[in-house]
Coordinates of C-alpha atoms in Angstrom, one line a residue:
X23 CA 16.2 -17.0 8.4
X24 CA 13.9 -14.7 9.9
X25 CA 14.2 -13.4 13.3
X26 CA 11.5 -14.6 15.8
X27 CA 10.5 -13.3 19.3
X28 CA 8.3 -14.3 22.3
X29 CA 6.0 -12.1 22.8
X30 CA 3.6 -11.4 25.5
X31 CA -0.5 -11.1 25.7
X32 CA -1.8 -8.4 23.5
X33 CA -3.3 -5.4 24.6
X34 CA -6.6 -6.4 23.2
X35 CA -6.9 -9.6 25.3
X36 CA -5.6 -7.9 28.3
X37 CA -8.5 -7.0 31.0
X38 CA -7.2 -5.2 33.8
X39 CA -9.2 -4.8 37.4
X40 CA -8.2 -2.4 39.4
X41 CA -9.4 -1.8 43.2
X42 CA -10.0 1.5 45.1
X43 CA -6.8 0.8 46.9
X44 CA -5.1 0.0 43.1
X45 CA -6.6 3.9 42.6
X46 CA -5.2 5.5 45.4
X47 CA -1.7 3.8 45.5
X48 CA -1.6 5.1 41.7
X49 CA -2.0 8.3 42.0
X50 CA 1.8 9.4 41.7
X51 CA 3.8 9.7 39.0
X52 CA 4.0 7.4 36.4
X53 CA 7.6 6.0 35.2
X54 CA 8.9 8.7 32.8
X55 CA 8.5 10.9 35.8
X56 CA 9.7 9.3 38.5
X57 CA 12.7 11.5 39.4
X58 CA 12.5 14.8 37.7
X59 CA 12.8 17.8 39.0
X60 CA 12.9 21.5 38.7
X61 CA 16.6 21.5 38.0
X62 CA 16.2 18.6 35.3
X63 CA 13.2 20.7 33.6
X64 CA 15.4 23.2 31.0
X65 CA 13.7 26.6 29.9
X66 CA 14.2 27.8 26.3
X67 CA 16.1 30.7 26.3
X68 CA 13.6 31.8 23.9
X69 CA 10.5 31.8 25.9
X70 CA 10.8 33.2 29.3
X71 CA 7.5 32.3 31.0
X72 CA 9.4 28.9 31.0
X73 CA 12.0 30.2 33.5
X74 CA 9.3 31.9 34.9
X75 CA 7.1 29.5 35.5
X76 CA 9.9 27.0 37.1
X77 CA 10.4 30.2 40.2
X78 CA 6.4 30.1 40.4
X79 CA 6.3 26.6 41.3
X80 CA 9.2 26.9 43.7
X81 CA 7.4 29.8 45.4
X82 CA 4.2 27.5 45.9
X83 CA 5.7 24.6 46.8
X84 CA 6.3 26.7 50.0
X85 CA 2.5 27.5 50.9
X86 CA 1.9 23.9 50.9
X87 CA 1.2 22.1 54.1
X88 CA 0.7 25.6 55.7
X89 CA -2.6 26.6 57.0
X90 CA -5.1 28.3 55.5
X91 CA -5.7 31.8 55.4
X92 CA -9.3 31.5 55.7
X93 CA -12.5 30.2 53.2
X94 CA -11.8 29.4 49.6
X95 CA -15.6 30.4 49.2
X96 CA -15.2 33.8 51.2
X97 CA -12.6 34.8 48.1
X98 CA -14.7 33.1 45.0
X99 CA -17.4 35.4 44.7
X100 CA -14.9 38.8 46.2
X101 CA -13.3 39.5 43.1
X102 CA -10.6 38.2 40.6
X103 CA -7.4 39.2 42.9
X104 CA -5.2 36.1 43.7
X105 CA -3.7 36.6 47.5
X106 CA -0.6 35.2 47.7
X107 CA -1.4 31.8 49.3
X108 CA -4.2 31.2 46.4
X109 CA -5.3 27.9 46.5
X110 CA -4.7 26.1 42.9
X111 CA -1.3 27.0 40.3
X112 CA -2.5 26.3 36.9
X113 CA 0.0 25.6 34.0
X114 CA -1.3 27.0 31.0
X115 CA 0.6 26.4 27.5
X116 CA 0.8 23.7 24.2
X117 CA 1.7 20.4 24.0
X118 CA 5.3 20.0 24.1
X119 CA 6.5 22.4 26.9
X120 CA 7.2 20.0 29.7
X121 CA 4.2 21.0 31.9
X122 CA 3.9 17.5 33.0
X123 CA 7.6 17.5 33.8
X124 CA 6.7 21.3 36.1
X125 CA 3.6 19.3 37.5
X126 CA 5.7 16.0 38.6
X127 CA 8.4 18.1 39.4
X128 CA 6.6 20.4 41.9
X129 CA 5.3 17.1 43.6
X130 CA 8.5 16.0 44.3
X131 CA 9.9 18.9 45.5
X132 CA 6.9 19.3 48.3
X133 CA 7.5 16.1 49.1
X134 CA 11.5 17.0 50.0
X135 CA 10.0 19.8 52.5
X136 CA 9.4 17.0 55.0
X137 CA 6.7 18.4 56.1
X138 CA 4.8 16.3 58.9
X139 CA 1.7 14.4 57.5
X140 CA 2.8 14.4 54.0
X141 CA 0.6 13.2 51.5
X142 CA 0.2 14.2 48.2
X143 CA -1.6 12.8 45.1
X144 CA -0.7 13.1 41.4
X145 CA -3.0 11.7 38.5
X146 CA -4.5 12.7 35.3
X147 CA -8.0 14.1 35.2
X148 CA -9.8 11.1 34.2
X149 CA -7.7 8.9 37.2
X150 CA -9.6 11.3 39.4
X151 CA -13.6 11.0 38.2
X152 CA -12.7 7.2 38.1
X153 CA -12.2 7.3 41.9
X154 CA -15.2 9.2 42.5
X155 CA -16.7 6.8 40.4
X156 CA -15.7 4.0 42.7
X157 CA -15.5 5.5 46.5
X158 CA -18.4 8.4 45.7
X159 CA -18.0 11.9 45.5
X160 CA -18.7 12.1 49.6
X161 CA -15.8 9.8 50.3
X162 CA -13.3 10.9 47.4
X163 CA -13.8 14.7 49.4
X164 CA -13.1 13.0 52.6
X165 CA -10.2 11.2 51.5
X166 CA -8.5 13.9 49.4
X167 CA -9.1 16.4 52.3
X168 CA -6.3 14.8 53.9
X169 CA -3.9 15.5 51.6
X170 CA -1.8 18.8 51.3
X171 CA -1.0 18.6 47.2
X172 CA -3.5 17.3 45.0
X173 CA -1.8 17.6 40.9
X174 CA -4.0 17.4 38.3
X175 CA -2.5 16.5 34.5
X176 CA -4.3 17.0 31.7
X177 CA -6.9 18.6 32.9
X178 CA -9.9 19.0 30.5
X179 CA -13.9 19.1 30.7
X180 CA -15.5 17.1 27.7
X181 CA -18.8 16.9 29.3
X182 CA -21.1 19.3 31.5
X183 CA -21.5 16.5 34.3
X184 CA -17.5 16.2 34.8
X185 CA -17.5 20.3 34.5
X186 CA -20.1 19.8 37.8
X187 CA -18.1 17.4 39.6
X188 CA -14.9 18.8 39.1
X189 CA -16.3 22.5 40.4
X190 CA -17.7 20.9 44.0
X191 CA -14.5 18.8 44.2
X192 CA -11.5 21.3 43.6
X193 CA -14.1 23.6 45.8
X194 CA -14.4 21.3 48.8
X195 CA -10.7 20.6 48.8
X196 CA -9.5 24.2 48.6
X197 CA -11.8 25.0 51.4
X198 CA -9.9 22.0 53.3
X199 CA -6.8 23.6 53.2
X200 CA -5.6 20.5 50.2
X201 CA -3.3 22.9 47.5
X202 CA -4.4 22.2 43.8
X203 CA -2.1 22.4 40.8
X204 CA -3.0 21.2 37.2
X205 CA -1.7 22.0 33.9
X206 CA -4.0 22.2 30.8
X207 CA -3.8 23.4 26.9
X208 CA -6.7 25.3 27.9
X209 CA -7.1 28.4 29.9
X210 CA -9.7 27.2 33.1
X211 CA -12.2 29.9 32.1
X212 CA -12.3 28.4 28.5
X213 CA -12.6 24.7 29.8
X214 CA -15.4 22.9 27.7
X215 CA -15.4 25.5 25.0
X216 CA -16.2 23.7 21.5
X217 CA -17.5 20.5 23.6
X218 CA -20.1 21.4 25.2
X219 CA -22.9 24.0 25.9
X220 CA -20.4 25.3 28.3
X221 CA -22.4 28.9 28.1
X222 CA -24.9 26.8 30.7
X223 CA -22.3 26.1 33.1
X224 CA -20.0 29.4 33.6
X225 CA -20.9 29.3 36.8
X226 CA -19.2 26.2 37.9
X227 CA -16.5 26.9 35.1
X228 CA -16.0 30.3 36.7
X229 CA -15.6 29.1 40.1
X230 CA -12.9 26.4 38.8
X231 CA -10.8 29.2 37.1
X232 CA -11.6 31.3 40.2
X233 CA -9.4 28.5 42.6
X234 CA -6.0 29.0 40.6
X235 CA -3.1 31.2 39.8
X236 CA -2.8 30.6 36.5
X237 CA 1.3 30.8 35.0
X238 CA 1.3 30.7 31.3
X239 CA 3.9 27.8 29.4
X240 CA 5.2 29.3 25.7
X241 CA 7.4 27.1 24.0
X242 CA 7.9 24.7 21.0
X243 CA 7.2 21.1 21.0
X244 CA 10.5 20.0 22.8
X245 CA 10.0 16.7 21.3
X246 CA 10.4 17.6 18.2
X247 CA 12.6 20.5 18.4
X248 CA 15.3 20.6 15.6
X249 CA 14.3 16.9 15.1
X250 CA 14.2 15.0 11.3
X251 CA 10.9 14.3 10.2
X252 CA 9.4 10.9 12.0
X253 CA 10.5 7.6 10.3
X254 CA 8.1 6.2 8.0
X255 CA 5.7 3.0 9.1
X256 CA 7.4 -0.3 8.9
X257 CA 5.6 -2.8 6.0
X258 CA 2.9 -4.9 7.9
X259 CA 5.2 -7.9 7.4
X260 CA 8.5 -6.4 8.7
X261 CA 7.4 -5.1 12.2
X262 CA 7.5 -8.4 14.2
X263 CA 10.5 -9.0 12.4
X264 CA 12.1 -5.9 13.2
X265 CA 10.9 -6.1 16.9
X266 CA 12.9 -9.6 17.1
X267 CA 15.8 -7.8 15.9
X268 CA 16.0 -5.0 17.9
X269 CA 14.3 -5.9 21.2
X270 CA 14.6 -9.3 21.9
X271 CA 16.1 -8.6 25.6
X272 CA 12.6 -6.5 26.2
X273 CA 8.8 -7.1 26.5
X274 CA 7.4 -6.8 23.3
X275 CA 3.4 -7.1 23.0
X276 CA 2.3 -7.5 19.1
X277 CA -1.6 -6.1 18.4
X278 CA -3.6 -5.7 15.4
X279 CA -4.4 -1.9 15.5
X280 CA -8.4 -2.5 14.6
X281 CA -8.6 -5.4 17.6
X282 CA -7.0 -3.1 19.7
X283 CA -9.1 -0.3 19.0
X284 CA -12.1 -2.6 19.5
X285 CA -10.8 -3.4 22.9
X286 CA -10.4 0.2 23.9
X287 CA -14.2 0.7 24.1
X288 CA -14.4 -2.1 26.7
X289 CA -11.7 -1.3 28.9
X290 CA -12.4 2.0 31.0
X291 CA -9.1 4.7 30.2
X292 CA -8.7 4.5 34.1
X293 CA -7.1 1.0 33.5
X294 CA -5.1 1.7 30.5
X295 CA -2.4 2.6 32.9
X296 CA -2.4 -1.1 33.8
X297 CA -3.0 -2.5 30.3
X298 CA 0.2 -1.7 29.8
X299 CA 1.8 -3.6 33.0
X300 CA 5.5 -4.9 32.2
X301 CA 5.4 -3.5 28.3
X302 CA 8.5 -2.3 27.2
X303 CA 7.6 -2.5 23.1
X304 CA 4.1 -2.3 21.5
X305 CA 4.0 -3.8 17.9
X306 CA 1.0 -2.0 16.0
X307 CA -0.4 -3.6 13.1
X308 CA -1.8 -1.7 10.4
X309 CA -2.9 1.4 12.0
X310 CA -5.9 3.4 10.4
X311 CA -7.3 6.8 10.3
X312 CA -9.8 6.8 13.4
X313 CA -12.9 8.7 12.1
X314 CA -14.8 8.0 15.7
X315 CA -14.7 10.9 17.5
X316 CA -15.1 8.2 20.8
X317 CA -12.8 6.0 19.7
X318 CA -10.4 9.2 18.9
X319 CA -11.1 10.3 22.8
X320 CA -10.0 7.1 24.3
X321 CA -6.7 6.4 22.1
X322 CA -5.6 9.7 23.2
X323 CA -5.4 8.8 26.8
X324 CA -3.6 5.5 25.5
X325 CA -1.0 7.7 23.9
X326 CA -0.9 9.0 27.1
X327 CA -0.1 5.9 29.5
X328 CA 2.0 5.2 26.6
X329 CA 4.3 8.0 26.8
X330 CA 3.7 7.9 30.9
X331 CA 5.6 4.4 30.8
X332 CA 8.4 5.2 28.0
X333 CA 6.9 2.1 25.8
X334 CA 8.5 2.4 22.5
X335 CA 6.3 2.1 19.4
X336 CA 6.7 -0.1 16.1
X337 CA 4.1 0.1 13.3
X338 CA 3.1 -0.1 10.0
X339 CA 0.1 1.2 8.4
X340 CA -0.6 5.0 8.0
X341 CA 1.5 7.6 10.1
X342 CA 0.5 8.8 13.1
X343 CA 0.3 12.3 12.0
X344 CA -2.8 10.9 9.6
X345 CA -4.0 8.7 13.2
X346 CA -6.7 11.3 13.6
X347 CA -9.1 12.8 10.5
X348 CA -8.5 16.5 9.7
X349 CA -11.9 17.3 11.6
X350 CA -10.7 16.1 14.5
X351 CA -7.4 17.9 13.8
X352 CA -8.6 21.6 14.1
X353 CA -12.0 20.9 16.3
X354 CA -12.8 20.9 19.8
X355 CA -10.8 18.3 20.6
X356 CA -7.9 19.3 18.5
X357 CA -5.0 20.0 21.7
X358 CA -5.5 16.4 22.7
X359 CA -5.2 15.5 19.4
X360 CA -1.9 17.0 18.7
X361 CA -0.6 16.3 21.6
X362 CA -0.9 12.8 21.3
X363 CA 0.6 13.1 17.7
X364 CA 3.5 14.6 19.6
X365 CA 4.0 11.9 22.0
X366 CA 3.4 8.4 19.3
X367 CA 5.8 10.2 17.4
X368 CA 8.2 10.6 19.3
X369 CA 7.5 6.9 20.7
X370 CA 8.0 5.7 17.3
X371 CA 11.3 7.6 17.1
X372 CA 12.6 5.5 19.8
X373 CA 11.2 2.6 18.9
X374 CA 12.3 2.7 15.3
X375 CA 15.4 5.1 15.5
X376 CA 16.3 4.4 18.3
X377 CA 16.4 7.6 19.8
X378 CA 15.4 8.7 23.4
X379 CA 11.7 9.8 23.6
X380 CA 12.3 13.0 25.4

C-alpha cells in the first residue's frame, strides 16, 4: 500500500504579512547561518584570497563601533585610496565560495566584541529596499544610523531607481559612522552592467564602489566540489510517495510548480522568507523551463530563502539545471541564475540523497 503523509498549506496558498517591526527583527541571519563563524568557514588550499579574505574580515571587524575618522563624502570625490578604517568591505567572487558564510560570519564575530550599543543588521539586498519601501528612505537612514554593522548579501542593481537609492543610503550611513559590508558576483563598479543603462548612472555607481574595500573570493562551487552528478527528478507520481517515506517525522508542503510560480508574482520576494515559515520539505510538481525573465528574477530569490532555511527539495519534472532557458543562462542575469542552480541542487541532493546541503 502506498505511503501517505499530512502535509501542510502550500506555498501557493500561503499569504504572508509582514510588519515594519517583522522587517527589522529579520534582519539577521537566517537558519543555515545561525552559528558560523570564521573558524567554521574552510579556505581551499588552492585559492588563497580565500585565507585571505577570512584575515580581512577579522581585521575589520575591529574598526567597527569605533569612531569615525572624518566624512565619507570628504574621501568620495579625493581619490581611489582606501584608508585603513574605509567604510564598506566588499566580498567579490562566484557562486559557491562561502561569501555568505564570510558575511554572517563577520556579523557574529562583531557581535562577540561586546561593544556598548551593539546593533548590527544582516539582510539580503532586496530585505533592505522593502524596508525603505515601508518606513521611507528618511526613516530607514534614521534608523540604520544607529547601527554600527550593516551586511548586505547578495548585493545587485537590476534597475537604475534601486542603483539611486542604494547610492544616498550606503552614503548617508557611511557618513554616520554605520560600517557596510556586502558580498556580490559583481565587482561594485560593474553593478547594473547588462541590466540597465547603467552608463547614465556611473555617478551614483561610482560613489557605491567608492564606499568599500573590495577583497576578492576565487574558488569552485563548494557545493558541488568532487560531488556525483545531481539525482534525476522523481516521476510526478512518486514524489508525494517518496516524501511519505522519507520524511514523515518533518513538515513537508506539496505544490504544483506552475501554481506556485503563479503565486510568486503576487507575493513580494520580501515575504518569501516567511512563505516558508515551519517548512522542512518542499514537494515540487512538475517543474518547467521558466522563459519569463520576471518570473526567472523572483524564483531566484526563492531559491534563496530556500537554501537560507536548509528546506530540502523533492521534484519531478525537468532538472533544475534546465529551470532557467539558455538566454537567461549566459545574459545579464546569468550569476543569479547559476547560483540558484547551485543551491536547488544541492537542496535536491539532500532531499533526494540524502546528503547534507553544504
Amino acid at each position: 500500500m502506498a505511503s501517505t503523509i499530512e502535509t501542510a498549506t502550500p506555498l501557493s496558498q500561503r499569504t504572508p504579512q509582514v510588519s515594519v517591526d517583522d522587517l527589522l527583527a529579520g534582519l539577521e541571519p537566517s537558519f543555515r547561518f545561525a552559528e558560523v563563524s570564521f573558524d567554521s568557514y574552510i579556505p581551499d588550499q588552492a585559492h588563497p584570497s580565500q585565507a585571505e579574505a577570512v584575515e580581512a574580515l577579522r581585521g575589520f571587524t575591529q574598526t567597527i563601533g569605533a569612531k569615525p575618522a572624518g566624512s565619507l563624502l570628504g574621501r568620495l570625490f579625493g581619490g581611489k585610496s582606501k584608508p585603513a578604517g574605509a567604510a564598506g568591505i566588499y566580498l567579490d567572487g562566484g557562486f559557491g565560495v562561502g561569501k555568505t558564510h564570510l558575511l554572517a560570519s563577520l556579523y557574529h564575530a562583531a557581535g562577540e566584541r561586546g561593544v556598548p550599543g551593539d546593533r548590527r543588521a544582516f539582510g539580503t539586498f532586496v530585505e533592505y529596499t522593502n524596508l525603505v519601501g515601508a518606513l521611507s528612505f528618511r526613516r530607514t537612514v534614521e534608523v540604520l544610523s544607529s547601527y554600527q554593522l550593516v551586511c548586505i548579501d547578495e548585493f545587485e542593481l537590476d534597475d537604475a531607481g534601486d542603483t539611486t537609492l542604494m547610492s544616498r543610503l550606503l552614503r548617508e550611513l557611511a557618513d554616520a559612522g554605520v560600517k557596510l559590508a556586502a558580498t556580490s558576483n559583481t565587482l561594485p563598479g560593474a553593478l547594473g552592467d547588462g541590466r540597465f543603462a547603467a552608463d547614465d548612472f556611473k555617478r551614483e555607481i561610482q560613489v557605491l564602489a567608492d564606499q568599500f574595500r573590495v577583497v576578492r573570493v576565487d574558488g569552485e562551487d563548494y557545493r558541488h566540489r568532487g560531488l556525483a552528478e545531481a539525482p534525476p527528478p522523481l516521476a510526478d507520481s512518486a514524489v508525494e510517495e517518496f516524501a511519505a517515506e522519507h520524511f514523515s517525522d518533518q513538515q513537508v508542503v506539496v505544490d504544483d510548480f506552475t501554481a506556485l510560480c503563479e503565486h510568486l508574482s503576487t507575493v513580494h520576494p520580501s515575504r518569501y522568507r516567511q512563505l516558508l515559515t515551519d517548512v522542512d520539505v518542499l514537494v515540487l510538481k512538475d517543474v518547467e523551463t521558466i522563459t519569463a525573465q520576471a518570473l526567472a528574477l523572483r524564483f531566484v530569490v526563492l531559491a534563496d530563502r530556500l537554501y537560507d532555511q536548509d528546506v530540502k527539495v523533492v521534484a519531478s519534472g525537468v532538472p533544475f539545471d534546465q529551470l532557467f532557458t539558455a538566454e537567461m543562462m549566459s545574459g545579464g542575469y546569468m550569476k543569479k541564475y547559476h547560483r540558484a542552480v547551485s543551491r536547488l541542487t544541492a537542496l535536491v541532493r539532500s532531499g533526494q540523497m540524502g546528503e547534507q546541503a553544504l
